[in-house]
Structures are given as C-alpha cells and as structure tokens.
Tab-separated table of C-alpha atoms and ligand atoms in Angstrom:
chain	number	residue	atom	x	y	z
J	1	UNK	CA	-27.374	78.346	24.719
J	2	UNK	CA	-30.729	80.097	24.354
J	3	UNK	CA	-30.043	81.127	20.791
J	4	UNK	CA	-29.503	77.487	19.857
J	5	UNK	CA	-33.164	76.781	20.492
J	6	UNK	CA	-35.665	77.243	17.729
J	7	UNK	CA	-38.481	79.487	19.023
J	8	UNK	CA	-41.948	77.913	18.932
J	9	UNK	CA	-43.154	80.957	17.003
J	10	UNK	CA	-40.681	80.419	14.151
J	11	UNK	CA	-42.650	79.590	11.029
J	12	UNK	CA	-41.492	76.671	8.887
J	13	UNK	CA	-39.885	78.041	5.701
J	14	UNK	CA	-41.821	76.318	2.933
J	15	UNK	CA	-42.296	78.975	0.246
J	16	UNK	CA	-40.084	81.338	-1.769
J	17	UNK	CA	-41.703	84.326	0.005
J	18	UNK	CA	-40.829	82.937	3.444
J	19	UNK	CA	-37.309	82.188	2.195
J	20	UNK	CA	-36.926	85.788	0.977
J	21	UNK	CA	-38.034	87.074	4.380
J	22	UNK	CA	-35.474	84.808	6.091
J	23	UNK	CA	-32.758	85.953	3.690
J	24	UNK	CA	-33.393	89.692	4.284
J	25	UNK	CA	-33.477	89.184	8.016
J	26	UNK	CA	-30.217	87.196	7.940
J	27	UNK	CA	-28.480	89.743	5.730
J	28	UNK	CA	-29.230	92.390	8.373
J	29	UNK	CA	-28.111	90.147	11.211
J	30	UNK	CA	-24.914	89.080	9.419
J	31	UNK	CA	-23.951	92.677	8.615
J	32	UNK	CA	-24.547	93.655	12.236
J	33	UNK	CA	-22.450	90.740	13.533
J	34	UNK	CA	-19.595	90.975	11.043
J	35	UNK	CA	-19.241	94.715	10.478
J	36	UNK	CA	-16.184	95.352	8.340
J	37	UNK	CA	-14.324	92.170	9.333
J	38	UNK	CA	-13.433	89.104	7.300
J	39	UNK	CA	-15.125	85.698	7.476
J	40	UNK	CA	-13.673	82.333	6.504
J	41	UNK	CA	-15.741	79.372	5.252
J	42	UNK	CA	-14.836	75.818	4.269
J	43	UNK	CA	-16.976	75.415	1.172
J	44	UNK	CA	-17.460	71.775	0.231
J	45	UNK	CA	-20.176	72.327	-2.342
J	46	UNK	CA	-22.730	70.469	-0.200
J	47	UNK	CA	-26.073	72.168	0.301
J	48	UNK	CA	-25.383	73.537	3.809
J	49	UNK	CA	-22.030	75.196	3.149
J	50	UNK	CA	-23.254	76.430	-0.250
J	51	UNK	CA	-26.285	78.144	1.282
J	52	UNK	CA	-24.117	79.750	3.970
J	53	UNK	CA	-21.704	80.964	1.271
J	54	UNK	CA	-24.508	82.423	-0.856
J	55	UNK	CA	-26.026	84.196	2.164
J	56	UNK	CA	-22.691	85.673	3.191
J	57	UNK	CA	-21.876	86.772	-0.348
J	58	UNK	CA	-25.138	88.742	-0.343
J	59	UNK	CA	-24.461	90.155	3.113
J	60	UNK	CA	-20.754	90.992	3.086
J	61	UNK	CA	-19.497	90.252	-0.453
J	62	UNK	CA	-15.728	89.998	-0.656
J	63	UNK	CA	-15.282	90.072	3.125
J	64	UNK	CA	-16.123	86.372	2.858
J	65	UNK	CA	-13.203	84.117	1.987
J	66	UNK	CA	-14.304	80.650	0.842
J	67	UNK	CA	-11.820	77.785	0.855
J	68	UNK	CA	-12.656	74.771	-1.282
J	69	UNK	CA	-10.374	71.834	-0.545
J	70	UNK	CA	-10.248	69.206	-3.270
J	71	UNK	CA	-9.158	66.090	-1.400
J	72	UNK	CA	-9.321	63.919	-4.485
J	73	UNK	CA	-12.348	62.032	-3.160
J	74	UNK	CA	-15.038	64.261	-4.652
J	75	UNK	CA	-17.425	63.135	-7.362
J	76	UNK	CA	-16.859	63.872	-11.005
J	77	UNK	CA	-17.454	67.556	-11.789
J	78	UNK	CA	-17.834	68.738	-8.177
J	79	UNK	CA	-14.789	70.999	-7.797
J	80	UNK	CA	-15.517	72.497	-11.228
J	81	UNK	CA	-19.111	73.232	-10.183
J	82	UNK	CA	-18.014	74.963	-6.974
J	83	UNK	CA	-15.636	77.173	-8.945
J	84	UNK	CA	-18.219	77.920	-11.642
J	85	UNK	CA	-21.071	78.759	-9.290
J	86	UNK	CA	-19.171	80.697	-6.650
J	87	UNK	CA	-16.201	82.275	-8.385
J	88	UNK	CA	-17.587	82.777	-11.886
J	89	UNK	CA	-21.285	83.390	-11.261
J	90	UNK	CA	-21.386	84.872	-7.744
J	91	UNK	CA	-18.012	86.600	-7.934
J	92	UNK	CA	-16.983	85.161	-4.570
J	93	UNK	CA	-13.574	85.392	-3.023
J	94	UNK	CA	-12.756	81.682	-3.463
J	95	UNK	CA	-9.508	79.916	-2.735
J	96	UNK	CA	-9.328	76.557	-4.492
J	97	UNK	CA	-6.849	74.175	-2.893
J	98	UNK	CA	-5.737	71.217	-4.976
J	99	UNK	CA	-4.743	68.791	-2.219
J	100	UNK	CA	-5.330	65.646	-4.267
J	101	UNK	CA	-1.760	64.332	-4.187
J	102	UNK	CA	-1.349	65.176	-0.525
J	103	UNK	CA	-4.436	63.159	0.487
J	104	UNK	CA	-3.809	60.225	-1.832
J	105	UNK	CA	-0.161	59.976	-0.753
J	106	UNK	CA	-1.216	59.888	2.922
J	107	UNK	CA	-3.845	57.246	2.154
J	108	UNK	CA	-1.584	55.026	0.055
J	109	UNK	CA	-1.506	51.476	1.427
J	110	UNK	CA	-3.997	52.217	4.241
J	111	UNK	CA	-6.742	49.587	4.164
J	112	UNK	CA	-8.459	49.990	7.546
J	113	UNK	CA	-11.713	51.984	7.167
J	114	UNK	CA	-11.428	53.842	10.489
J	115	UNK	CA	-7.806	54.696	9.812
J	116	UNK	CA	-8.770	56.024	6.373
J	117	UNK	CA	-11.494	58.231	7.908
J	118	UNK	CA	-9.064	59.551	10.526
J	119	UNK	CA	-6.444	60.422	7.933
J	120	UNK	CA	-8.977	62.193	5.723
J	121	UNK	CA	-10.432	64.159	8.656
J	122	UNK	CA	-7.055	65.187	10.064
J	123	UNK	CA	-5.581	66.090	6.709
J	124	UNK	CA	-8.616	68.210	5.912
J	125	UNK	CA	-8.217	70.218	9.101
J	126	UNK	CA	-4.479	70.620	8.497
J	127	UNK	CA	-4.977	71.879	4.947
J	128	UNK	CA	-7.725	74.252	6.034
J	129	UNK	CA	-5.691	75.560	8.988
J	130	UNK	CA	-2.690	76.142	6.719
J	131	UNK	CA	-4.817	78.195	4.346
J	132	UNK	CA	-6.300	80.136	7.264
J	133	UNK	CA	-2.800	80.890	8.591
J	134	UNK	CA	-1.870	82.412	5.244
J	135	UNK	CA	-4.714	84.916	5.471
J	136	UNK	CA	-4.575	88.148	7.427
J	137	UNK	CA	-7.290	89.725	9.493
J	138	UNK	CA	-9.828	86.910	9.647
J	139	UNK	CA	-12.091	87.332	12.665
J	140	UNK	CA	-14.975	84.969	11.954
J	141	UNK	CA	-15.456	81.363	10.877
J	142	UNK	CA	-18.730	80.552	9.133
J	143	UNK	CA	-20.254	77.101	9.433
J	144	UNK	CA	-23.121	75.261	7.790
J	145	UNK	CA	-24.440	73.913	11.089
J	146	UNK	CA	-28.158	73.103	10.790
J	147	UNK	CA	-30.773	72.397	13.465
J	148	UNK	CA	-30.538	68.584	13.392
J	149	UNK	CA	-26.782	68.935	14.099
J	150	UNK	CA	-27.611	70.897	17.254
J	151	UNK	CA	-30.368	68.481	18.258
J	152	UNK	CA	-28.221	65.406	17.675
J	153	UNK	CA	-24.841	66.372	18.972
J	154	UNK	CA	-25.097	69.456	21.107
J	155	UNK	CA	-22.165	71.500	19.850
J	156	UNK	CA	-20.984	71.254	16.262
J	157	UNK	CA	-20.766	68.685	13.521
J	158	UNK	CA	-17.114	67.990	13.324
J	159	UNK	CA	-16.230	64.367	13.828
J	160	UNK	CA	-18.599	62.803	11.322
J	161	UNK	CA	-18.295	65.428	8.676
J	162	UNK	CA	-15.122	66.425	6.936
J	163	UNK	CA	-15.544	70.157	6.612
J	164	UNK	CA	-16.439	70.506	10.265
J	165	UNK	CA	-14.882	73.003	12.605
J	166	UNK	CA	-11.118	72.947	12.924
J	167	UNK	CA	-11.197	73.304	16.666
J	168	UNK	CA	-7.735	74.769	17.031
J	169	UNK	CA	-8.774	77.740	14.934
J	170	UNK	CA	-9.746	80.453	17.299
J	171	UNK	CA	-12.405	82.391	15.439
J	172	UNK	CA	-15.842	83.623	16.379
J	173	UNK	CA	-18.539	81.497	14.800
J	174	UNK	CA	-21.067	82.640	12.236
J	175	UNK	CA	-23.889	80.118	11.826
J	176	UNK	CA	-26.741	81.679	9.871
J	177	UNK	CA	-28.725	78.480	9.190
J	178	UNK	CA	-28.347	76.803	12.559
J	179	UNK	CA	-32.072	76.952	13.338
J	180	UNK	CA	-33.174	75.512	9.984
J	181	UNK	CA	-34.182	71.984	9.061
J	182	UNK	CA	-32.781	70.468	5.880
J	183	UNK	CA	-35.917	71.039	3.781
J	184	UNK	CA	-35.854	74.720	4.784
J	185	UNK	CA	-32.187	75.025	3.842
J	186	UNK	CA	-33.136	73.771	0.380
J	187	UNK	CA	-35.969	76.312	-0.004
J	188	UNK	CA	-33.573	79.085	1.036
J	189	UNK	CA	-30.882	77.767	-1.350
J	190	UNK	CA	-33.337	77.835	-4.224
J	191	UNK	CA	-34.332	81.430	-3.374
J	192	UNK	CA	-30.646	82.385	-3.312
J	193	UNK	CA	-30.351	81.178	-6.909
J	194	UNK	CA	-28.216	78.094	-6.298
J	195	UNK	CA	-28.532	75.411	-9.012
J	196	UNK	CA	-30.869	72.461	-8.386
J	197	UNK	CA	-27.935	70.051	-8.610
J	198	UNK	CA	-26.539	71.691	-5.450
J	199	UNK	CA	-29.821	72.352	-3.636
J	200	UNK	CA	-31.232	68.842	-4.105
J	201	UNK	CA	-27.932	67.021	-3.913
J	202	UNK	CA	-28.105	63.549	-2.378
J	203	UNK	CA	-26.223	63.078	0.898
J	204	UNK	CA	-22.496	62.574	0.380
J	205	UNK	CA	-20.238	61.460	3.222
J	206	UNK	CA	-17.402	63.731	4.334
J	207	UNK	CA	-14.733	61.123	3.454
J	208	UNK	CA	-16.344	61.054	0.032
J	209	UNK	CA	-15.410	58.381	-2.459
J	210	UNK	CA	-12.830	57.187	0.070
J	211	UNK	CA	-15.417	54.950	1.767
J	212	UNK	CA	-16.538	53.512	-1.596
J	213	UNK	CA	-13.084	52.638	-2.921
J	214	UNK	CA	-12.765	49.888	-0.329
J	215	UNK	CA	-9.472	48.888	1.264
J	216	UNK	CA	-6.317	50.709	0.219
J	217	UNK	CA	-7.221	53.409	-2.303
J	218	UNK	CA	-5.386	53.413	-5.615
J	219	UNK	CA	-5.668	56.128	-8.243
J	220	UNK	CA	-6.801	53.799	-11.023
J	221	UNK	CA	-9.541	52.187	-8.936
J	222	UNK	CA	-10.632	55.621	-7.675
J	223	UNK	CA	-10.925	56.730	-11.286
J	224	UNK	CA	-13.096	53.670	-12.095
J	225	UNK	CA	-15.271	54.585	-9.098
J	226	UNK	CA	-15.623	58.239	-10.130
J	227	UNK	CA	-16.507	57.341	-13.721
J	228	UNK	CA	-19.001	54.609	-12.830
J	229	UNK	CA	-20.653	56.888	-10.253
J	230	UNK	CA	-21.001	59.618	-12.900
J	231	UNK	CA	-22.694	57.148	-15.285
J	232	UNK	CA	-25.083	55.960	-12.566
J	233	UNK	CA	-26.004	59.532	-11.616
J	234	UNK	CA	-26.506	60.527	-15.232
J	235	UNK	CA	-28.808	57.557	-15.899
J	236	UNK	CA	-30.813	58.045	-12.679
J	237	UNK	CA	-31.320	61.710	-13.548
J	238	UNK	CA	-32.333	60.936	-17.144
J	239	UNK	CA	-34.773	58.253	-16.028
J	240	UNK	CA	-36.576	60.186	-13.298
J	241	UNK	CA	-35.067	58.255	-10.379
J	242	UNK	CA	-32.918	61.059	-8.994
J	243	UNK	CA	-35.785	62.579	-6.994
J	244	UNK	CA	-37.210	59.195	-5.977
J	245	UNK	CA	-34.152	57.475	-4.568
J	246	UNK	CA	-32.575	58.942	-1.452
J	247	UNK	CA	-29.003	57.857	-2.079
J	248	UNK	CA	-27.452	56.058	-5.046
J	249	UNK	CA	-23.840	55.477	-5.898
J	250	UNK	CA	-21.308	52.879	-6.925
J	251	UNK	CA	-18.620	51.048	-4.992
J	252	UNK	CA	-15.458	49.496	-6.401
J	253	UNK	CA	-14.226	46.799	-4.025
J	254	UNK	CA	-10.592	45.897	-3.753
J	255	UNK	CA	-10.660	42.567	-5.584
J	256	UNK	CA	-10.688	41.292	-9.128
J	257	UNK	CA	-12.422	38.516	-10.997
J	258	UNK	CA	-11.946	36.922	-14.376
J	259	UNK	CA	-13.920	37.993	-17.370
J	260	UNK	CA	-13.631	38.237	-21.098
J	261	UNK	CA	-13.301	41.494	-23.005
J	262	UNK	CA	-12.906	41.610	-26.810
J	263	UNK	CA	-12.305	37.852	-26.936
J	264	UNK	CA	-9.476	38.056	-24.399
J	265	UNK	CA	-9.334	36.984	-20.787
J	266	UNK	CA	-9.503	39.921	-18.407
J	267	UNK	CA	-8.836	40.156	-14.691
J	268	UNK	CA	-10.627	43.262	-13.506
J	269	UNK	CA	-12.735	44.916	-10.788
J	270	UNK	CA	-16.476	44.671	-10.299
J	271	UNK	CA	-18.595	47.788	-9.849
J	272	UNK	CA	-21.359	47.511	-7.247
J	273	UNK	CA	-24.532	49.600	-7.550
J	274	UNK	CA	-26.175	50.749	-4.301
J	275	UNK	CA	-29.540	52.574	-4.387
J	276	UNK	CA	-31.486	52.988	-1.151
J	277	UNK	CA	-34.410	54.812	0.343
J	278	UNK	CA	-34.562	55.803	3.977
J	279	UNK	CA	-36.139	58.361	6.294
J	280	UNK	CA	-33.335	58.849	8.758
J	281	UNK	CA	-30.401	56.717	7.498
J	282	UNK	CA	-30.819	54.393	10.522
J	283	UNK	CA	-32.596	51.813	8.393
J	284	UNK	CA	-32.837	51.643	4.614
J	285	UNK	CA	-34.822	49.805	1.967
J	286	UNK	CA	-33.906	48.841	-1.550
J	287	UNK	CA	-35.529	50.842	-4.300
J	288	UNK	CA	-36.786	48.693	-7.185
J	289	UNK	CA	-34.852	49.757	-10.236
J	290	UNK	CA	-36.334	48.626	-13.577
J	291	UNK	CA	-34.321	45.730	-15.044
J	292	UNK	CA	-33.938	47.326	-18.496
J	293	UNK	CA	-32.291	50.330	-16.846
J	294	UNK	CA	-29.971	48.081	-14.809
J	295	UNK	CA	-28.983	46.304	-18.051
J	296	UNK	CA	-28.344	49.614	-19.763
J	297	UNK	CA	-26.212	50.934	-16.870
J	298	UNK	CA	-24.290	47.638	-16.807
J	299	UNK	CA	-23.539	47.884	-20.531
J	300	UNK	CA	-22.386	51.482	-20.189
J	301	UNK	CA	-20.161	50.836	-17.186
J	302	UNK	CA	-18.516	47.732	-18.641
J	303	UNK	CA	-17.860	49.419	-21.976
J	304	UNK	CA	-16.923	52.931	-20.779
J	305	UNK	CA	-15.020	52.392	-17.539
J	306	UNK	CA	-11.462	51.121	-17.675
J	307	UNK	CA	-10.544	48.159	-15.516
J	308	UNK	CA	-14.097	46.912	-14.912
J	309	UNK	CA	-15.563	43.640	-16.201
J	310	UNK	CA	-18.661	43.106	-14.022
J	311	UNK	CA	-21.521	45.074	-12.495
J	312	UNK	CA	-23.311	43.825	-9.369
J	313	UNK	CA	-26.478	45.150	-7.718
J	314	UNK	CA	-26.516	45.247	-3.922
J	315	UNK	CA	-29.960	44.088	-2.749
J	316	UNK	CA	-29.205	44.301	0.966
J	317	UNK	CA	-31.371	46.506	3.184
J	318	UNK	CA	-30.009	48.186	6.346
J	319	UNK	CA	-29.812	46.171	8.502
J	320	UNK	CA	-27.918	44.017	7.729
J	321	UNK	CA	-25.832	46.119	5.380
J	322	UNK	CA	-24.939	49.710	6.168
J	323	UNK	CA	-25.607	52.190	3.354
J	324	UNK	CA	-21.900	52.724	2.705
J	325	UNK	CA	-19.580	49.766	2.333
J	326	UNK	CA	-17.009	51.067	4.822
O	401	XMP	P1	-24.215	54.088	6.924
O	401	XMP	O1	-23.170	53.610	5.954
O	401	XMP	O2	-23.702	54.192	8.324
O	401	XMP	O3	-24.546	55.579	6.472
O	401	XMP	O4	-25.492	53.300	6.829
O	401	XMP	C1	-25.639	56.338	6.938
O	401	XMP	C2	-25.549	57.718	6.253
O	401	XMP	O5	-24.402	58.432	6.734
O	401	XMP	C3	-23.516	58.719	5.654
O	401	XMP	N1	-22.150	58.502	6.154
O	401	XMP	C4	-21.288	59.487	6.483
O	401	XMP	N2	-21.422	60.823	6.424
O	401	XMP	N3	-19.205	61.068	7.204
O	401	XMP	C5	-20.370	61.610	6.779
O	401	XMP	O6	-20.464	62.840	6.706
O	401	XMP	C6	-18.997	59.731	7.299
O	401	XMP	O7	-17.925	59.271	7.680
O	401	XMP	C7	-20.104	58.899	6.909
O	401	XMP	N4	-20.283	57.556	6.857
O	401	XMP	C8	-21.543	57.329	6.397
O	401	XMP	C9	-23.903	57.767	4.538
O	401	XMP	O8	-23.557	58.272	3.250
O	401	XMP	C10	-25.385	57.639	4.737
O	401	XMP	O9	-26.074	58.730	4.147
C-alpha cells in the first residue's frame, strides 16, 4: 500500500503553476498506465469525479467512457450541467442514463431513512453495472478517491457515497487524485478549466435530495424540494453567502399544515431552510443569515413553489441536530 501514502516531499498544490505541473505529470502517468485501453468512470458532477474526468479526457480522450446516472435526486440543473460541460464543451464520451423512474418507483412508499439509503446505493450500482456490461473492452475503472478517503476508511469510499466502487465489477483501478486533499482538488479543477459552480460546489450527499424529502418520497414533494433549493442557492449566490456558508439547502418534511393562499384555506407543506458552517462535519454551527434576506427567500418560496405555504428556519447546531434531516 506504499503508493497510498503521500510522500513527505510532496508539495501542497496551492497555485495554478503547481496545478499545471501536477496535471502534466498525471497525464504522463495515466497514458503509461492505460495505454490504448478503455476506462470507465461514474461521473456524478461532484468536484472529485469531475476533476478525474477532466484529467482523463486530457490524457486519453475518447478512451474514457463517462456514465452519468440521473437518479432523480439531483439538484435542479445538475444533469444538464454535466452534459453541457463534459459532452458539449470537453467533447467527452458521455453516456447519460435517465434512471429517474426506476429509482422513484423503487423508493415509492419507503419511509425508513436507512432503507431509502440502501435502495439508492444498490440501485445505483445495478444501473452502473448494467451500463458497464453493455460496453466492450473496458479494462480500467476510474475513481475520484481523494486522500481523506484513504486516511479515513483505508480502502475506497463506497458505502457512504453513491457513486462509489461497484465491487462486483472486476476492473483495474485508476485513481489519479488519491493523494490530494480537497483544496488541492479544487485548484487542479480550476486549472483544468472546470466551471466555478463545479469546483466550489458545496458538499452534496450521495443519496442526494432523497435525504431531504423526508419519509416516503413523492414526485410532487420532491419537485417542491428541488425548486425551493434552487431559489435558496440562487439567493445565497446573489447575496455573497455562497462562499461563506459551508452547506445550505432546503428540506421538505412529510407533513402538512393549514395556511391561507389567495383568500382560501390551504393545506400544504412547509419548507425548512438549513444553513450551517463546520470544519469537519462532526459538529456544525448556524450561520447568521440577515433577516431581510430570510424574508425575501420566504416570499419567493411561498409564491413560486407549488404546494408550500410556510417557510421555517432551522436554528439547531450539530449536536443536537445532524446537518441532514435523515
Ligand atoms: P450529518 O447529517 O451526518 O452530515 O450531520 C454530515 C455531512 O455528511 C453528508 N452526508 C452524506 N454524504 N452520503 C454522503 O455522501 C450520505 O448518505 C450522507 N449523509 C450525510 C452531509 O451532507 C454533511 O455534509
């Protein structure tokens, strides 16, 4: 496991010049490892898999086959961005799999959070393995493993992160960023020309919006979650909070309350806003959001999102609340 240990002499990649040096070195190493063979990558659109994709596109071009699985639990605009950046701009060999119905059908009526996570994880591996089986001549599997994954878990991030290694797939691994820390991955991503919205993306759990649409997921409540999350992100970006707050998102719990909309009684969902700062996700503090902005976001969500009549602000630090609601 020697090559899983970061050498003391390895300089921290903090500048574009150091990133360029890393990129050239990796391109050489990847070409030497891969030769003329094909490489498969599960491309979620998160920073790690995106950086690995961009590196491999530079190194071996169309020998890389990226598979982007849309499980229906991604944020608004994410699948479109993956297609635009990788297929349209980088000319990657990208297979887009619309598995939305398949995931949502499997999740229908399932309220237990652990059960939901298991279904999402298993289904993801099944979909990915099916796509892999359709392809001929794949020898390698690329992964966005980074150094903290090695330090924390030994082998590979798979259980906590949808998009992890489908273990039954018997490929040789390609892990070009496995000795990098997250901040270095971002510097490299920037040097590779990835958009800031990908490079500086806030953490997003593998099961995605599934853990924020609490209880049994329904399509209409998931839609309310996706739309309210998009409004929150837009307003945080416009108001300079996107770089200041570590993680911010909405939750739509599985219950309704009475309200009044256009002079008529309504019985609709609340949207909960969660915005936290943390160093390591083990504990978290509440970021103070200016009241006028909270009022503005509340007005937008209640007028623009169907099926919502209230907005709540979660003031709970971790502990006692976890960052996610499930
Ligand atoms: P909690 O909710 O445990 O979250 O305070 C801590 C951090 O981990 C993320 N998280 C997950 N990430 N798969 C992931 O890849 C998961 O199942 C999962 N659950 C929580 C969460 O978004 C936060 O950043």
